[in-house]
CSV table of C-alpha atoms in Angstrom, one decimal:
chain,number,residue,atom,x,y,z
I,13,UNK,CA,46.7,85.7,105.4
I,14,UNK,CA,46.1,85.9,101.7
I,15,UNK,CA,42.7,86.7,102.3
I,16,UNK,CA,40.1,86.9,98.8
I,17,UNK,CA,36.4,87.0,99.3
I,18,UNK,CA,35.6,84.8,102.6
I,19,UNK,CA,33.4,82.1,102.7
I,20,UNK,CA,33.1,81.6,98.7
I,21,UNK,CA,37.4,81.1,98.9
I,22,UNK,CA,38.6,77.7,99.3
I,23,UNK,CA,41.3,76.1,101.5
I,24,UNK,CA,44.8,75.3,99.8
I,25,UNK,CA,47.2,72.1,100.8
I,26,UNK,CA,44.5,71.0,103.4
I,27,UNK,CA,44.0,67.7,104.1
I,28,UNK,CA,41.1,65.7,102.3
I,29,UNK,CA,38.7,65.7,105.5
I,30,UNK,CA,38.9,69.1,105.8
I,31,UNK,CA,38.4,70.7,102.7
I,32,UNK,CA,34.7,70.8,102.6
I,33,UNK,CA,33.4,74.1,104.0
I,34,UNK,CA,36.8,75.4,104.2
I,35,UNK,CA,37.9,78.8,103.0
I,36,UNK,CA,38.9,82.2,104.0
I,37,UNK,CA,36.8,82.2,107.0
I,38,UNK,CA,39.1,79.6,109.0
I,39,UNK,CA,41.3,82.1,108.6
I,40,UNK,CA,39.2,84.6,110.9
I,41,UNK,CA,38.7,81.8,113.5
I,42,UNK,CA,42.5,81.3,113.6
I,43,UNK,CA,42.6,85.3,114.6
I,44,UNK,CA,40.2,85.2,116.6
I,45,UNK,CA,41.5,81.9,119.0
I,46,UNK,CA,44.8,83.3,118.8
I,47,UNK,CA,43.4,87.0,120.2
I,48,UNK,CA,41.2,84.5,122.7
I,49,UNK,CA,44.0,82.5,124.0
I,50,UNK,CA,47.2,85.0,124.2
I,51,UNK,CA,45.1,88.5,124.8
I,52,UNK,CA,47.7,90.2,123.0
I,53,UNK,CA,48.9,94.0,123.4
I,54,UNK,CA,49.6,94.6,119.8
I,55,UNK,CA,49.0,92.4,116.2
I,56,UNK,CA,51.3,92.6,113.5
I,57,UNK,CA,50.2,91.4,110.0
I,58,UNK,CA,53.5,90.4,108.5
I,59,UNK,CA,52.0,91.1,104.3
I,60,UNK,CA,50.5,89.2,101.9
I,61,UNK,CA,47.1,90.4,103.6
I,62,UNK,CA,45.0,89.7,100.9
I,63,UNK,CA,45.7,87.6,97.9
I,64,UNK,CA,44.8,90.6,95.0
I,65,UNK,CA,44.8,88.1,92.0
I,66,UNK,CA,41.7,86.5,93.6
I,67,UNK,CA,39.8,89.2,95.6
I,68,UNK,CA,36.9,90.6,93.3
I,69,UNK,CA,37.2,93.9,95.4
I,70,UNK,CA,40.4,95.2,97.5
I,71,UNK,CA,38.8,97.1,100.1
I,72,UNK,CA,36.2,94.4,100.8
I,73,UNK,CA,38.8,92.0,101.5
I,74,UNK,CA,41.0,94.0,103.3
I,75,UNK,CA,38.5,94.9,105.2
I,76,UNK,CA,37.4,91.3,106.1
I,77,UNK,CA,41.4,90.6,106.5
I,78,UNK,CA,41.8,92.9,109.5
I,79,UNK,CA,37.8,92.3,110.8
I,80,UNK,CA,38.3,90.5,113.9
I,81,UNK,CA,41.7,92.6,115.2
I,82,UNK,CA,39.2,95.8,114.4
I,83,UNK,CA,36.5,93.8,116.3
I,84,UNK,CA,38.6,93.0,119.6
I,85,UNK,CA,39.8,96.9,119.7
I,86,UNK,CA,42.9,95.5,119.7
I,87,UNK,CA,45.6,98.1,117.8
I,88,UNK,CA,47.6,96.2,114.7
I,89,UNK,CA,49.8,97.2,112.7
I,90,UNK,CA,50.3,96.0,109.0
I,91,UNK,CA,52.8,95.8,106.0
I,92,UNK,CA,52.6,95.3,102.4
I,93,UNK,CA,53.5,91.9,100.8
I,94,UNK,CA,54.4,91.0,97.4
I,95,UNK,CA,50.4,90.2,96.7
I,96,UNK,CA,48.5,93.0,98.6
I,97,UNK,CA,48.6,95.2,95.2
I,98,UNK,CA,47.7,92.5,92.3
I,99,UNK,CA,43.5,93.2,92.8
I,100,UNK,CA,41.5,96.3,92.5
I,101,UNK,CA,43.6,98.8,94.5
I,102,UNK,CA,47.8,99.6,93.6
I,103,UNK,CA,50.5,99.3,96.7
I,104,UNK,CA,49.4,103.0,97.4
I,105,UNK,CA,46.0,102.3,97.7
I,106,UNK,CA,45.8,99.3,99.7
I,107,UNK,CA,48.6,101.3,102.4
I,108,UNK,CA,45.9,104.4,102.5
I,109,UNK,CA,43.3,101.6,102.9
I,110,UNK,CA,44.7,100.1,105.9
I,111,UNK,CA,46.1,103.6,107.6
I,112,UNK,CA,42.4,104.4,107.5
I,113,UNK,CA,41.2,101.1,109.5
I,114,UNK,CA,40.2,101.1,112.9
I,115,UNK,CA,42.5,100.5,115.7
I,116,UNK,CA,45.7,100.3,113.5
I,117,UNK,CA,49.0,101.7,114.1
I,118,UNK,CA,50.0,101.4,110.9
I,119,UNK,CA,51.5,104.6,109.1
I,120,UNK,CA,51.4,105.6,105.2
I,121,UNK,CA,55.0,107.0,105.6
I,122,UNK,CA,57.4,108.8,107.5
I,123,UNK,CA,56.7,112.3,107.8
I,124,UNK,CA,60.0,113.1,107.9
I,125,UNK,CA,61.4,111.1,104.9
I,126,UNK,CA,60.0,113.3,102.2
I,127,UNK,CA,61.3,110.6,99.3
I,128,UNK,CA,61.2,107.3,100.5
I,129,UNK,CA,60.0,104.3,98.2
I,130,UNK,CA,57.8,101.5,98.7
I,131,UNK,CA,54.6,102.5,101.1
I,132,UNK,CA,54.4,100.9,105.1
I,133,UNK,CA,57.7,102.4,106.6
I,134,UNK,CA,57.3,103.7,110.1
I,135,UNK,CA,58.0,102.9,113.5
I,136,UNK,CA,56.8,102.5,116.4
I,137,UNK,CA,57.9,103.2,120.5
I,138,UNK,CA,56.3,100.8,123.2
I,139,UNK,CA,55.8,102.9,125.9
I,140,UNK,CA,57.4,102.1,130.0
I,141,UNK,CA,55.0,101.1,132.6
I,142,UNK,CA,53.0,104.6,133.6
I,143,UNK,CA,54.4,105.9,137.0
I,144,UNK,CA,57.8,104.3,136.2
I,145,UNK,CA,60.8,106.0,135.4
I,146,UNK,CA,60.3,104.6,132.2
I,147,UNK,CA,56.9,106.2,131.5
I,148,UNK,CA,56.8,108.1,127.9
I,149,UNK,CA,60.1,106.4,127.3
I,150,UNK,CA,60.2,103.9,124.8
I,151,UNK,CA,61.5,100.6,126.3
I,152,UNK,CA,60.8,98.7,123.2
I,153,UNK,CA,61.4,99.8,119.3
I,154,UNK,CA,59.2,98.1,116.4
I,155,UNK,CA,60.6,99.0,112.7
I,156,UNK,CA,58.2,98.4,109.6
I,157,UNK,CA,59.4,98.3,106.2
I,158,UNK,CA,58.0,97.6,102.9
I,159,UNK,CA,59.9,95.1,101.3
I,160,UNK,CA,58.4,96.0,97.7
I,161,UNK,CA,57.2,93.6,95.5
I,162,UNK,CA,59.0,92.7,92.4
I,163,UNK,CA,62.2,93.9,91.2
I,164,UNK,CA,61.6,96.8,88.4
I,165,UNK,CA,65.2,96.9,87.5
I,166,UNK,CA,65.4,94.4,83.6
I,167,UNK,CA,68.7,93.1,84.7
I,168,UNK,CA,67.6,91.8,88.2
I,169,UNK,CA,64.8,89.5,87.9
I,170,UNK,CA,63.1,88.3,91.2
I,171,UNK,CA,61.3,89.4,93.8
I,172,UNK,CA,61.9,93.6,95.7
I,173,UNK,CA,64.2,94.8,98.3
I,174,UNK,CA,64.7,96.9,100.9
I,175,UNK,CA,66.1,100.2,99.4
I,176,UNK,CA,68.7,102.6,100.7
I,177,UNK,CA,66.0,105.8,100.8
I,178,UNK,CA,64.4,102.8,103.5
I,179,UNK,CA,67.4,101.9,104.7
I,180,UNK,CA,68.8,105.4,105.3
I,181,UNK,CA,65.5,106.2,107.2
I,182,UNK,CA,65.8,103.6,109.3
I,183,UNK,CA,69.3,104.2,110.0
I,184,UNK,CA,68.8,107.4,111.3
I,185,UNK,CA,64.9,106.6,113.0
I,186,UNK,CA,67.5,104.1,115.0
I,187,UNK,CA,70.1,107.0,115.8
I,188,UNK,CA,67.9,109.1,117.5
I,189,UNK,CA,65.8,107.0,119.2
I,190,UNK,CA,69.0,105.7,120.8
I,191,UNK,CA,70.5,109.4,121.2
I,192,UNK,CA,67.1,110.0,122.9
I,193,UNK,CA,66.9,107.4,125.1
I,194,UNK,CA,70.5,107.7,126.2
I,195,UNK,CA,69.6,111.6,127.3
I,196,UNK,CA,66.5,110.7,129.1
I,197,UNK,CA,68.1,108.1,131.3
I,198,UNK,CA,69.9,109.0,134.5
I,199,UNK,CA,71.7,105.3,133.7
I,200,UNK,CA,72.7,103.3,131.0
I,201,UNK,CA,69.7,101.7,129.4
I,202,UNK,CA,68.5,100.3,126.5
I,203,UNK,CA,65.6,100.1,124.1
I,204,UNK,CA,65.6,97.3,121.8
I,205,UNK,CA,64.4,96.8,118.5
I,206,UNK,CA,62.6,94.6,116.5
I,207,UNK,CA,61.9,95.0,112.8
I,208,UNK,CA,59.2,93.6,110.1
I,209,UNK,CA,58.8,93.1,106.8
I,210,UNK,CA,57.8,90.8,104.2
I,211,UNK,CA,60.6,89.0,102.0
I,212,UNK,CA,63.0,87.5,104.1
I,213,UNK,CA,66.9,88.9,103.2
I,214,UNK,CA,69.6,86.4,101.5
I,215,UNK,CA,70.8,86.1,104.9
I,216,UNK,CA,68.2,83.7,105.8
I,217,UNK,CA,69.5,81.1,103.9
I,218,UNK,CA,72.8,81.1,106.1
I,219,UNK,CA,71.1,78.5,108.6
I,220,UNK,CA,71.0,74.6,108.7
I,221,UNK,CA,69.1,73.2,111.4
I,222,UNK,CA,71.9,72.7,113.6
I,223,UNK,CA,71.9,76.5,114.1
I,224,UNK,CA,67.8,77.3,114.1
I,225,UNK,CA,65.0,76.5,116.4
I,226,UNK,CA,62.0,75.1,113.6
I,227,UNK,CA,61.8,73.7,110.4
I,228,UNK,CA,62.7,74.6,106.8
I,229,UNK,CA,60.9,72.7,104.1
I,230,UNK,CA,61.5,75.4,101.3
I,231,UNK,CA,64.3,77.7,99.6
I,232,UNK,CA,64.1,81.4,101.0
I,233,UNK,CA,62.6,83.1,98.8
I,234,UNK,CA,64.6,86.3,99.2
I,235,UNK,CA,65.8,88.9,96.5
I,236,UNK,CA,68.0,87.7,93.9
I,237,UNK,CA,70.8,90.6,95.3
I,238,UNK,CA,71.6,91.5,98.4
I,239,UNK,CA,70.8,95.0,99.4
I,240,UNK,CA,72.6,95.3,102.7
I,241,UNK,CA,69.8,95.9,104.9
I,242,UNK,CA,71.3,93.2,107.4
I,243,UNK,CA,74.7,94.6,108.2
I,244,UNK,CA,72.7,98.3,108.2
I,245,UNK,CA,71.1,96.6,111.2
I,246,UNK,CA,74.1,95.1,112.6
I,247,UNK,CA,75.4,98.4,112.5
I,248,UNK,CA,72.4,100.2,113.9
I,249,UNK,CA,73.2,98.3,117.3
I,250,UNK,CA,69.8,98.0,118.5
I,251,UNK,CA,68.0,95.5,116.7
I,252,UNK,CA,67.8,92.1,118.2
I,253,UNK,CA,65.1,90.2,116.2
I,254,UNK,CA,63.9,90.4,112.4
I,255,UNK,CA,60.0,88.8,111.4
I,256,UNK,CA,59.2,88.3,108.1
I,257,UNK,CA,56.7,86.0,106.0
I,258,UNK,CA,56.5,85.1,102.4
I,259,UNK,CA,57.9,81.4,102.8
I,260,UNK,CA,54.7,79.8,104.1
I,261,UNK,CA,56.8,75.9,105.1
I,262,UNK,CA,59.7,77.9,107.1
I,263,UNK,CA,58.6,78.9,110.5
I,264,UNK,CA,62.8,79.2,111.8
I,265,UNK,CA,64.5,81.8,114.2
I,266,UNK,CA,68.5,81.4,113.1
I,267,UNK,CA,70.7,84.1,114.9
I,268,UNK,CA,73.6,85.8,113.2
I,269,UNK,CA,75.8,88.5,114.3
I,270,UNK,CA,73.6,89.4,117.4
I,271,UNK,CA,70.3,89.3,115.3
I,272,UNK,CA,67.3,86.5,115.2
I,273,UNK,CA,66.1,86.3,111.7
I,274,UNK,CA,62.6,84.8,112.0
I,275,UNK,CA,60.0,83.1,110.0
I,276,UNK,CA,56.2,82.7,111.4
I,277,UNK,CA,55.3,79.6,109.3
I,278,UNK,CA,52.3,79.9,107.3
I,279,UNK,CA,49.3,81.5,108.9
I,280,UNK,CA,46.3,81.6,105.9
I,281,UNK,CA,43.9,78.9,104.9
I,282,UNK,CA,44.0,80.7,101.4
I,283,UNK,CA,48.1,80.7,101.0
I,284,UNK,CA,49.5,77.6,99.9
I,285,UNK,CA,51.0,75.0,102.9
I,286,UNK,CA,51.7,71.7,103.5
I,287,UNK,CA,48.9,68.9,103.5
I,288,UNK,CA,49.1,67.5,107.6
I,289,UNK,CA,51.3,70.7,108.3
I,290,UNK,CA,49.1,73.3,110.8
I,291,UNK,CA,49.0,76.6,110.4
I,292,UNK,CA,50.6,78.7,112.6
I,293,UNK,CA,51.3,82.2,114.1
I,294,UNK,CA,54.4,83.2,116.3
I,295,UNK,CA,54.1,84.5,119.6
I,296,UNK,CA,56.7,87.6,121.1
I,297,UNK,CA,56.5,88.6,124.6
I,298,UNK,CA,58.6,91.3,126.2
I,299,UNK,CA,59.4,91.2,129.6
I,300,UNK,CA,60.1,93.8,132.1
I,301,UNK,CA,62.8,93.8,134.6
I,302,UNK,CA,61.7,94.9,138.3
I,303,UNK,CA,63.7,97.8,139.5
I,304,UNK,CA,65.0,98.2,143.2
I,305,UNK,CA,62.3,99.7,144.3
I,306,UNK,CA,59.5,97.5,143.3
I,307,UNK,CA,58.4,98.8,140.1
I,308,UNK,CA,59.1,98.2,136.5
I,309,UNK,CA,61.9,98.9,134.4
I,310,UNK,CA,63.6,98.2,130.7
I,311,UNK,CA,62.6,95.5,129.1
I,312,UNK,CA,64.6,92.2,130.2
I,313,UNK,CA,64.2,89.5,127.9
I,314,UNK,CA,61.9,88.9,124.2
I,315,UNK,CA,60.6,85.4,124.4
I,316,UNK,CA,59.3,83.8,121.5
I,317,UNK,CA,57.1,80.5,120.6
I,318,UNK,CA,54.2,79.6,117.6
I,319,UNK,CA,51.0,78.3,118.3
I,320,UNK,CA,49.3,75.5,115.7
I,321,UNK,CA,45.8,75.9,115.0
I,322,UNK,CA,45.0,72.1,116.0
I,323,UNK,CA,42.6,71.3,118.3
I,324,UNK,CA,44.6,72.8,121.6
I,325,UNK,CA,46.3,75.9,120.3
I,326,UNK,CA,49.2,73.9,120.6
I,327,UNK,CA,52.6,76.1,121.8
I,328,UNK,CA,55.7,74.6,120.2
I,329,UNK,CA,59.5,75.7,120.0
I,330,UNK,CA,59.7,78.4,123.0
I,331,UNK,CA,63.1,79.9,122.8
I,332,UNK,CA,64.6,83.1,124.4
I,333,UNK,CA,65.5,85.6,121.4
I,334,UNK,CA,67.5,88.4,123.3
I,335,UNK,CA,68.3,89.1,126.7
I,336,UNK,CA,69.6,91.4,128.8
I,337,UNK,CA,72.2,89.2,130.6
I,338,UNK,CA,73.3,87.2,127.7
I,339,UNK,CA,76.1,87.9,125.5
I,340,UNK,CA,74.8,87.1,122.1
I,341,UNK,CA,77.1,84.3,120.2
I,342,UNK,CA,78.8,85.9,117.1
């Protein structure tokens, strides 16, 4: 979102008709038609929340960030960008900021992982259908991870990574969930998992666009190493999709080895874009499969597609990112 003070903010890379009047607040309206129009079960703010270099106070504007999920009672969930710290509060503060919001799922830190860096790691379990025999089962996994900001090692300039105290956490988060939901089921099922974070992983720049479904007008801006954190998921087994921001002009899902690696294209009036070029959000739905006896089951299939904020919402590239019948191309 990049979020600073509201109205007082102005629009970036907008085109000349629509700069006057513009600013932070056509950001809110695009929450608040994309809430309107898809009635969504859970929002995930992907980082970059608030553009700290240009919000006069942190809270304020986080506070105005998150307003209209808060105001539809929807629950949201949040991680930290590579921006969120750079006004009034550190990466600490603005992660005890949000865990303190209303209606957010979001989590300071594992319980469990008593040393863990960065701030924003948790996860969460999408309940089945209640009086299913999937009800208090998770059917669906959601990993978030704080992909830190800059590096803070001299002889790796660039931007953070994903560390192995994260890594390691979600490693063995993954494990159990899937020992759990192995034990709970009378057959073979399966919960899977989708992950989020903020500064997309070298591995996105394996794609051309003979192998993605969207566009890529810049570099990925990824860390200048490679920490691993991709084939820790391969390895995991049950993650099927990957959302991160930070590139505003990509808005891409490329699949390799089994996993979608996704882009959302840029979402604030406040971040930079591309003059002509609409902001966006991406859209996942989960579906359920029915069981023999009527009622609902694992989930099926994860559908994706991004909606412009033109004049129509407009719903472009639908693709299917996982399912259930399909053997994923390696």
């Amino acid at each position: 979102m990049h979020y600073a003070d509201g109205k007082t903010t102005p629009c970036l890379n907008v085109l000349p008709s629509q700069v006057h009047g513009c600013s932070d607040l056509n950001t809110s309206a695009f929450i608040q038609r994309m809430i309107q129009a898809g009635k969504p079960n859970l929002i995930v703010f992907t980082g970059d929340n608030i553009f700290g270099f240009e919000a006069k106070d942190s809270a304020k504007s986080l506070n105005a960030a998150f307003a209209p999920a808060i105001a539809a009672g929807i629950p949201w969930a949040a991680v930290l960008g590579n921006h969120d710290q750079q006004g009034t509060l550190s990466r600490e503060g603005v992660m005890k900021h949000i865990v303190g919001l209303k209606h957010t799922l979001s989590q300071f830190n594992p319980s469990e992982a008593h040393i863990i860096d960065g701030f924003g790691n948790y996860n969460l379990e999408v309940g089945g259908v209640e009086g299913s025999g999937f009800a208090n089962k998770s059917v669906l996994n959601l990993y978030f991870l704080d992909s830190g900001d800059y590096s803070t090692v001299p002889s790796i300039p660039g931007y953070g990574w994903i560390k192995p105290s994260q890594q390691l956490w979600f490693q063995r988060t993954s494990a159990k969930l899937q020992r759990l939901h192995e034990a709970s089921m009378a057959k073979k099922s399966f919960a899977p998992g989708l992950v989020y974070f903020h500064i997309p992983l070298p591995e996105f720049a394996s794609f051309d666009a003979s192998n993605f479904t969207g566009v890529r007008q810049e570099g990925i801006s990824s860390a200048s190493i490679n920490s691993g954190f991709f084939t820790t998921m391969v390895e995991a087994g049950d993650v099927k999709a990957v959302f991160t921001g930070h590139d505003h002009l990509n808005d891409f899902c490329g699949q390799m080895t089994g996993i979608q690696l996704c882009y959302a294209g840029g979402f604030g009036y406040h971040a930079y874009g591309k003059v002509g070029w609409s902001r966006r959000a991406r859209v996942v739905v989960a579906s359920l499969e029915k069981t023999d006896e009527g009622g609902w089951g694992a989930v099926k299939s994860i559908k994706t597609w991004k909606r412009l904020d033109d004049g129509h919402l407009t719903a472009i590239d639908e693709q299917v990112l996982w399912s259930k019948n399909l053997i994923p191309k390696v």
